[in-house]
mmCIF file of C-alpha atoms in Angstrom:
data_model
loop_
_atom_site.group_PDB
_atom_site.id
_atom_site.type_symbol
_atom_site.label_atom_id
_atom_site.label_comp_id
_atom_site.label_asym_id
_atom_site.label_seq_id
_atom_site.Cartn_x
_atom_site.Cartn_y
_atom_site.Cartn_z
ATOM 1 C CA UNK G 140 95.393 87.040 128.540
ATOM 2 C CA UNK G 141 98.409 85.531 126.437
ATOM 3 C CA UNK G 142 101.426 87.698 126.724
ATOM 4 C CA UNK G 143 104.847 87.383 124.925
ATOM 5 C CA UNK G 144 107.143 90.056 125.835
ATOM 6 C CA UNK G 145 110.323 90.923 124.212
ATOM 7 C CA UNK G 146 112.785 93.824 124.670
ATOM 8 C CA UNK G 147 112.007 96.256 121.662
ATOM 9 C CA UNK G 148 115.782 97.371 121.609
ATOM 10 C CA UNK G 149 117.206 98.688 119.519
ATOM 11 C CA UNK G 150 119.988 96.140 119.850
ATOM 12 C CA UNK G 151 123.252 97.016 118.006
ATOM 13 C CA UNK G 152 126.018 94.574 117.538
ATOM 14 C CA UNK G 153 129.281 94.650 115.613
ATOM 15 C CA UNK G 154 129.700 92.429 112.750
ATOM 16 C CA UNK G 155 131.132 89.102 113.786
ATOM 17 C CA UNK G 156 129.694 89.286 117.346
ATOM 18 C CA UNK G 157 127.233 87.244 119.324
ATOM 19 C CA UNK G 158 123.546 88.805 119.236
ATOM 20 C CA UNK G 159 121.345 87.460 122.077
ATOM 21 C CA UNK G 160 117.582 87.968 121.957
ATOM 22 C CA UNK G 161 115.182 87.190 124.770
ATOM 23 C CA UNK G 162 111.447 86.448 125.111
ATOM 24 C CA UNK G 163 109.078 85.385 127.947
ATOM 25 C CA UNK G 164 105.602 84.064 127.553
ATOM 26 C CA UNK G 165 102.566 84.011 130.136
ATOM 27 C CA UNK G 166 100.851 80.797 129.053
ATOM 28 C CA UNK G 167 102.114 77.613 130.598
ATOM 29 C CA UNK G 168 100.002 75.572 128.200
ATOM 30 C CA UNK G 169 102.041 76.723 125.163
ATOM 31 C CA UNK G 170 104.060 73.800 123.785
ATOM 32 C CA UNK G 171 105.522 75.545 120.499
ATOM 33 C CA UNK G 172 107.954 78.388 120.047
ATOM 34 C CA UNK G 173 109.136 80.001 117.116
ATOM 35 C CA UNK G 174 111.357 82.722 115.917
ATOM 36 C CA UNK G 175 110.743 84.876 112.945
ATOM 37 C CA UNK G 176 112.640 87.639 111.210
ATOM 38 C CA UNK G 177 110.753 90.465 109.707
ATOM 39 C CA UNK G 178 112.138 93.126 107.479
ATOM 40 C CA UNK G 179 110.325 96.477 107.222
ATOM 41 C CA UNK G 180 107.101 96.304 105.130
ATOM 42 C CA UNK G 181 107.494 92.479 104.641
ATOM 43 C CA UNK G 182 105.815 89.443 106.230
ATOM 44 C CA UNK G 183 107.369 87.228 109.100
ATOM 45 C CA UNK G 184 109.937 84.590 107.956
ATOM 46 C CA UNK G 185 110.606 81.847 109.838
ATOM 47 C CA UNK G 186 113.944 81.217 111.344
ATOM 48 C CA UNK G 187 113.568 78.455 113.841
ATOM 49 C CA UNK G 188 111.195 76.398 115.819
ATOM 50 C CA UNK G 189 111.708 74.856 119.251
ATOM 51 C CA UNK G 190 109.473 72.576 121.365
ATOM 52 C CA UNK G 191 111.746 71.071 124.231
ATOM 53 C CA UNK G 192 113.813 72.427 127.006
ATOM 54 C CA UNK G 193 117.337 72.956 126.246
ATOM 55 C CA UNK G 194 119.057 74.273 123.025
ATOM 56 C CA UNK G 195 118.417 73.807 119.229
ATOM 57 C CA UNK G 196 121.082 74.708 116.820
ATOM 58 C CA UNK G 197 120.718 75.499 112.973
ATOM 59 C CA UNK G 198 123.811 77.095 111.662
ATOM 60 C CA UNK G 199 124.400 80.294 113.294
ATOM 61 C CA UNK G 200 121.419 80.215 115.133
ATOM 62 C CA UNK G 201 120.586 78.651 118.417
ATOM 63 C CA UNK G 202 117.300 78.721 120.218
ATOM 64 C CA UNK G 203 116.807 78.191 123.968
ATOM 65 C CA UNK G 204 113.910 77.268 125.823
ATOM 66 C CA UNK G 205 113.279 77.020 129.533
ATOM 67 C CA UNK G 206 109.509 75.956 130.139
ATOM 68 C CA UNK G 207 109.882 76.448 133.770
ATOM 69 C CA UNK G 208 110.945 79.840 133.577
ATOM 70 C CA UNK G 209 108.751 80.527 130.626
ATOM 71 C CA UNK G 210 111.683 81.775 128.590
ATOM 72 C CA UNK G 211 112.795 81.365 125.052
ATOM 73 C CA UNK G 212 115.987 83.016 123.557
ATOM 74 C CA UNK G 213 117.624 83.229 120.278
ATOM 75 C CA UNK G 214 121.605 83.631 119.838
ATOM 76 C CA UNK G 215 123.004 84.466 116.329
ATOM 77 C CA UNK G 216 126.621 84.054 116.082
ATOM 78 C CA UNK G 217 128.852 85.652 113.582
ATOM 79 C CA UNK G 218 126.348 88.274 112.995
ATOM 80 C CA UNK G 219 126.313 89.788 109.805
ATOM 81 C CA UNK G 220 124.852 92.992 108.405
ATOM 82 C CA UNK G 221 122.167 91.158 106.562
ATOM 83 C CA UNK G 222 120.902 89.923 109.875
ATOM 84 C CA UNK G 223 119.693 93.391 110.629
ATOM 85 C CA UNK G 224 115.981 93.018 111.145
ATOM 86 C CA UNK G 225 113.492 92.861 113.654
ATOM 87 C CA UNK G 226 113.257 89.425 115.199
ATOM 88 C CA UNK G 227 109.753 88.231 116.559
ATOM 89 C CA UNK G 228 108.920 85.597 119.073
ATOM 90 C CA UNK G 229 105.997 83.633 118.420
ATOM 91 C CA UNK G 230 104.228 81.307 121.052
ATOM 92 C CA UNK G 231 101.330 78.903 120.083
ATOM 93 C CA UNK G 232 97.989 78.956 121.791
ATOM 94 C CA UNK G 233 95.749 76.393 122.602
ATOM 95 C CA UNK G 234 93.365 75.135 121.003
ATOM 96 C CA UNK G 235 93.566 76.451 117.770
ATOM 97 C CA UNK G 236 97.485 76.663 117.509
ATOM 98 C CA UNK G 237 97.013 80.471 116.808
ATOM 99 C CA UNK G 238 100.199 82.320 117.316
ATOM 100 C CA UNK G 239 100.952 85.250 119.691
ATOM 101 C CA UNK G 240 103.765 87.464 119.008
ATOM 102 C CA UNK G 241 105.887 89.510 120.799
ATOM 103 C CA UNK G 242 106.527 93.228 119.637
ATOM 104 C CA UNK G 243 109.787 92.170 118.138
ATOM 105 C CA UNK G 244 113.389 93.047 118.669
ATOM 106 C CA UNK G 245 115.001 95.535 116.402
ATOM 107 C CA UNK G 246 118.800 94.396 115.624
ATOM 108 C CA UNK G 247 121.198 96.189 113.740
ATOM 109 C CA UNK G 248 124.735 94.589 113.001
ATOM 110 C CA UNK G 249 127.281 97.177 112.423
ATOM 111 C CA UNK G 250 129.897 96.310 109.846
ATOM 112 C CA UNK M 100 108.289 75.867 97.015
ATOM 113 C CA UNK M 101 104.747 76.303 97.626
ATOM 114 C CA UNK M 102 103.934 79.707 98.948
ATOM 115 C CA UNK M 103 100.952 81.447 100.558
ATOM 116 C CA UNK M 104 99.798 84.100 98.332
ATOM 117 C CA UNK M 105 97.731 87.308 99.017
ATOM 118 C CA UNK M 106 95.901 89.857 96.820
ATOM 119 C CA UNK M 107 95.921 92.656 96.717
ATOM 120 C CA UNK M 108 99.401 93.768 97.717
ATOM 121 C CA UNK M 109 97.917 97.393 98.360
ATOM 122 C CA UNK M 110 94.441 98.526 99.113
ATOM 123 C CA UNK M 111 93.431 102.077 99.558
ATOM 124 C CA UNK M 112 89.599 102.730 100.722
ATOM 125 C CA UNK M 113 87.439 105.325 102.195
ATOM 126 C CA UNK M 114 86.216 104.984 105.742
ATOM 127 C CA UNK M 115 82.653 103.084 105.827
ATOM 128 C CA UNK M 116 83.543 101.027 102.577
ATOM 129 C CA UNK M 117 83.858 97.306 102.410
ATOM 130 C CA UNK M 118 86.937 95.415 101.690
ATOM 131 C CA UNK M 119 87.749 92.046 100.924
ATOM 132 C CA UNK M 120 91.325 90.560 101.239
ATOM 133 C CA UNK M 121 92.300 87.401 99.634
ATOM 134 C CA UNK M 122 94.704 84.580 100.219
ATOM 135 C CA UNK M 123 95.503 81.502 98.662
ATOM 136 C CA UNK M 124 96.810 79.102 101.074
ATOM 137 C CA UNK M 125 99.446 76.241 100.070
ATOM 138 C CA UNK M 126 97.303 73.579 98.631
ATOM 139 C CA UNK M 127 97.322 70.887 100.958
ATOM 140 C CA UNK M 128 96.962 73.009 103.919
ATOM 141 C CA UNK M 129 93.844 72.540 106.294
ATOM 142 C CA UNK M 130 94.210 75.340 108.653
ATOM 143 C CA UNK M 131 94.040 79.013 107.742
ATOM 144 C CA UNK M 132 94.650 81.983 109.742
ATOM 145 C CA UNK M 133 94.182 86.004 109.473
ATOM 146 C CA UNK M 134 96.764 88.252 111.493
ATOM 147 C CA UNK M 135 97.075 92.050 111.173
ATOM 148 C CA UNK M 136 100.068 94.255 112.154
ATOM 149 C CA UNK M 137 99.325 97.844 112.865
ATOM 150 C CA UNK M 138 102.450 99.911 111.754
ATOM 151 C CA UNK M 139 105.034 99.720 114.541
ATOM 152 C CA UNK M 140 103.096 97.339 116.418
ATOM 153 C CA UNK M 141 103.133 93.730 117.062
ATOM 154 C CA UNK M 142 101.376 91.008 114.852
ATOM 155 C CA UNK M 143 97.923 90.080 116.240
ATOM 156 C CA UNK M 144 95.890 87.078 115.694
ATOM 157 C CA UNK M 145 92.358 87.670 114.336
ATOM 158 C CA UNK M 146 90.966 84.372 113.461
ATOM 159 C CA UNK M 147 91.792 80.778 112.612
ATOM 160 C CA UNK M 148 89.566 78.747 110.045
ATOM 161 C CA UNK M 149 89.239 74.994 109.633
ATOM 162 C CA UNK M 150 86.541 72.574 107.812
ATOM 163 C CA UNK M 151 84.517 75.690 106.649
ATOM 164 C CA UNK M 152 84.123 77.336 109.953
ATOM 165 C CA UNK M 153 85.820 79.686 112.505
ATOM 166 C CA UNK M 154 87.563 77.605 115.143
ATOM 167 C CA UNK M 155 89.238 80.496 117.111
ATOM 168 C CA UNK M 156 88.799 84.183 116.896
ATOM 169 C CA UNK M 157 90.465 87.079 119.068
ATOM 170 C CA UNK M 158 88.440 90.055 120.636
ATOM 171 C CA UNK M 159 89.556 92.098 117.557
ATOM 172 C CA UNK M 160 87.336 89.994 115.174
ATOM 173 C CA UNK M 161 84.161 91.686 115.799
ATOM 174 C CA UNK M 162 81.027 91.691 113.762
ATOM 175 C CA UNK M 163 82.808 93.903 111.529
ATOM 176 C CA UNK M 164 84.898 91.084 110.358
ATOM 177 C CA UNK M 165 83.957 87.835 108.482
ATOM 178 C CA UNK M 166 86.078 84.961 106.554
ATOM 179 C CA UNK M 167 85.011 82.628 103.896
ATOM 180 C CA UNK M 168 86.528 79.944 101.852
ATOM 181 C CA UNK M 169 84.354 80.421 98.804
ATOM 182 C CA UNK M 170 86.086 77.698 96.775
ATOM 183 C CA UNK M 171 88.740 75.120 97.230
ATOM 184 C CA UNK M 172 91.455 77.522 96.886
ATOM 185 C CA UNK M 173 90.626 80.960 98.145
ATOM 186 C CA UNK M 174 90.254 82.184 101.684
ATOM 187 C CA UNK M 175 88.996 85.703 102.324
ATOM 188 C CA UNK M 176 88.731 88.342 104.979
ATOM 189 C CA UNK M 177 85.901 90.912 104.560
ATOM 190 C CA UNK M 178 85.759 94.265 106.590
ATOM 191 C CA UNK M 179 82.752 95.758 106.457
ATOM 192 C CA UNK M 180 82.247 99.535 106.767
ATOM 193 C CA UNK M 181 85.972 100.029 107.427
ATOM 194 C CA UNK M 182 87.301 102.601 109.844
ATOM 195 C CA UNK M 183 90.560 104.620 110.138
ATOM 196 C CA UNK M 184 91.849 102.017 112.528
ATOM 197 C CA UNK M 185 91.627 99.050 110.439
ATOM 198 C CA UNK M 186 94.708 100.634 108.601
ATOM 199 C CA UNK M 187 97.258 97.888 109.073
ATOM 200 C CA UNK M 188 99.277 94.811 107.269
ATOM 201 C CA UNK M 189 97.002 91.839 107.045
ATOM 202 C CA UNK M 190 98.681 88.539 106.745
ATOM 203 C CA UNK M 191 97.225 85.140 105.966
ATOM 204 C CA UNK M 192 98.846 81.777 107.068
ATOM 205 C CA UNK M 193 98.479 78.199 106.774
ATOM 206 C CA UNK M 194 99.347 74.989 108.172
ATOM 207 C CA UNK M 195 98.889 71.434 106.790
ATOM 208 C CA UNK M 196 97.208 70.138 109.941
ATOM 209 C CA UNK M 197 96.469 70.860 113.645
ATOM 210 C CA UNK M 198 99.659 69.807 115.406
ATOM 211 C CA UNK M 199 101.173 71.781 118.036
ATOM 212 C CA UNK M 200 104.617 71.585 116.056
ATOM 213 C CA UNK M 201 103.098 73.021 113.051
ATOM 214 C CA UNK M 202 104.985 75.868 111.636
ATOM 215 C CA UNK M 203 102.720 78.651 110.082
ATOM 216 C CA UNK M 204 103.680 79.895 106.682
ATOM 217 C CA UNK M 205 102.984 83.694 106.029
ATOM 218 C CA UNK M 206 101.687 85.408 103.036
ATOM 219 C CA UNK M 207 103.198 88.791 101.814
ATOM 220 C CA UNK M 208 100.701 90.646 103.245
ATOM 221 C CA UNK M 209 97.975 93.093 102.085
ATOM 222 C CA UNK M 210 98.819 96.849 103.079
ATOM 223 C CA UNK M 211 95.198 98.342 103.749
ATOM 224 C CA UNK M 212 95.112 102.187 104.234
ATOM 225 C CA UNK M 213 91.598 103.601 105.338
ATOM 226 C CA UNK M 214 91.200 107.348 104.629
#
């Protein structure tokens, strides 16, 4: 069974703060890890992908991967009210490259 | 920028009826996926499709479901004899090729309501 676990939140941070989102996964064979953002009633929208251990930065977003601990995180710096959404962690399955999603963490950025 | 499109955006049907959800993947993509998301729950993998056949399917994808690529552009999900618990958002996704670093691009979804 391929499990992806996230804290469901809600997570509230003040505008300008750092939001930290965490994800663990069960399948050691997974090689690709993704963070998506989802607004209510909308489809998942890709934020970042990460494939190697360590940090990957893209603008205000930093993804961190630790395969030994089976742990992925997303940091959002200088959080903005527009960042308020549900953040989904996705892990690929092998074979087939289908995605397994966590339940998502609801983030609210308070102005 | 190319996008995955889905029709209809909303579908209301009576329990026991058949529905067909349609997707047009990005034109040069080769692998296609269907996911569903029951309200308030996580996005769940249903099926993947490549070279005109199913490559992987989840335990959710039982005999009630079928997929087809009837022409060079459309990718369809058919649900026979719908049940109340089939009410969900259904997302189509596609990738160019089967690489583990391939990002899946999601369509806007079809909201299915079974009454």
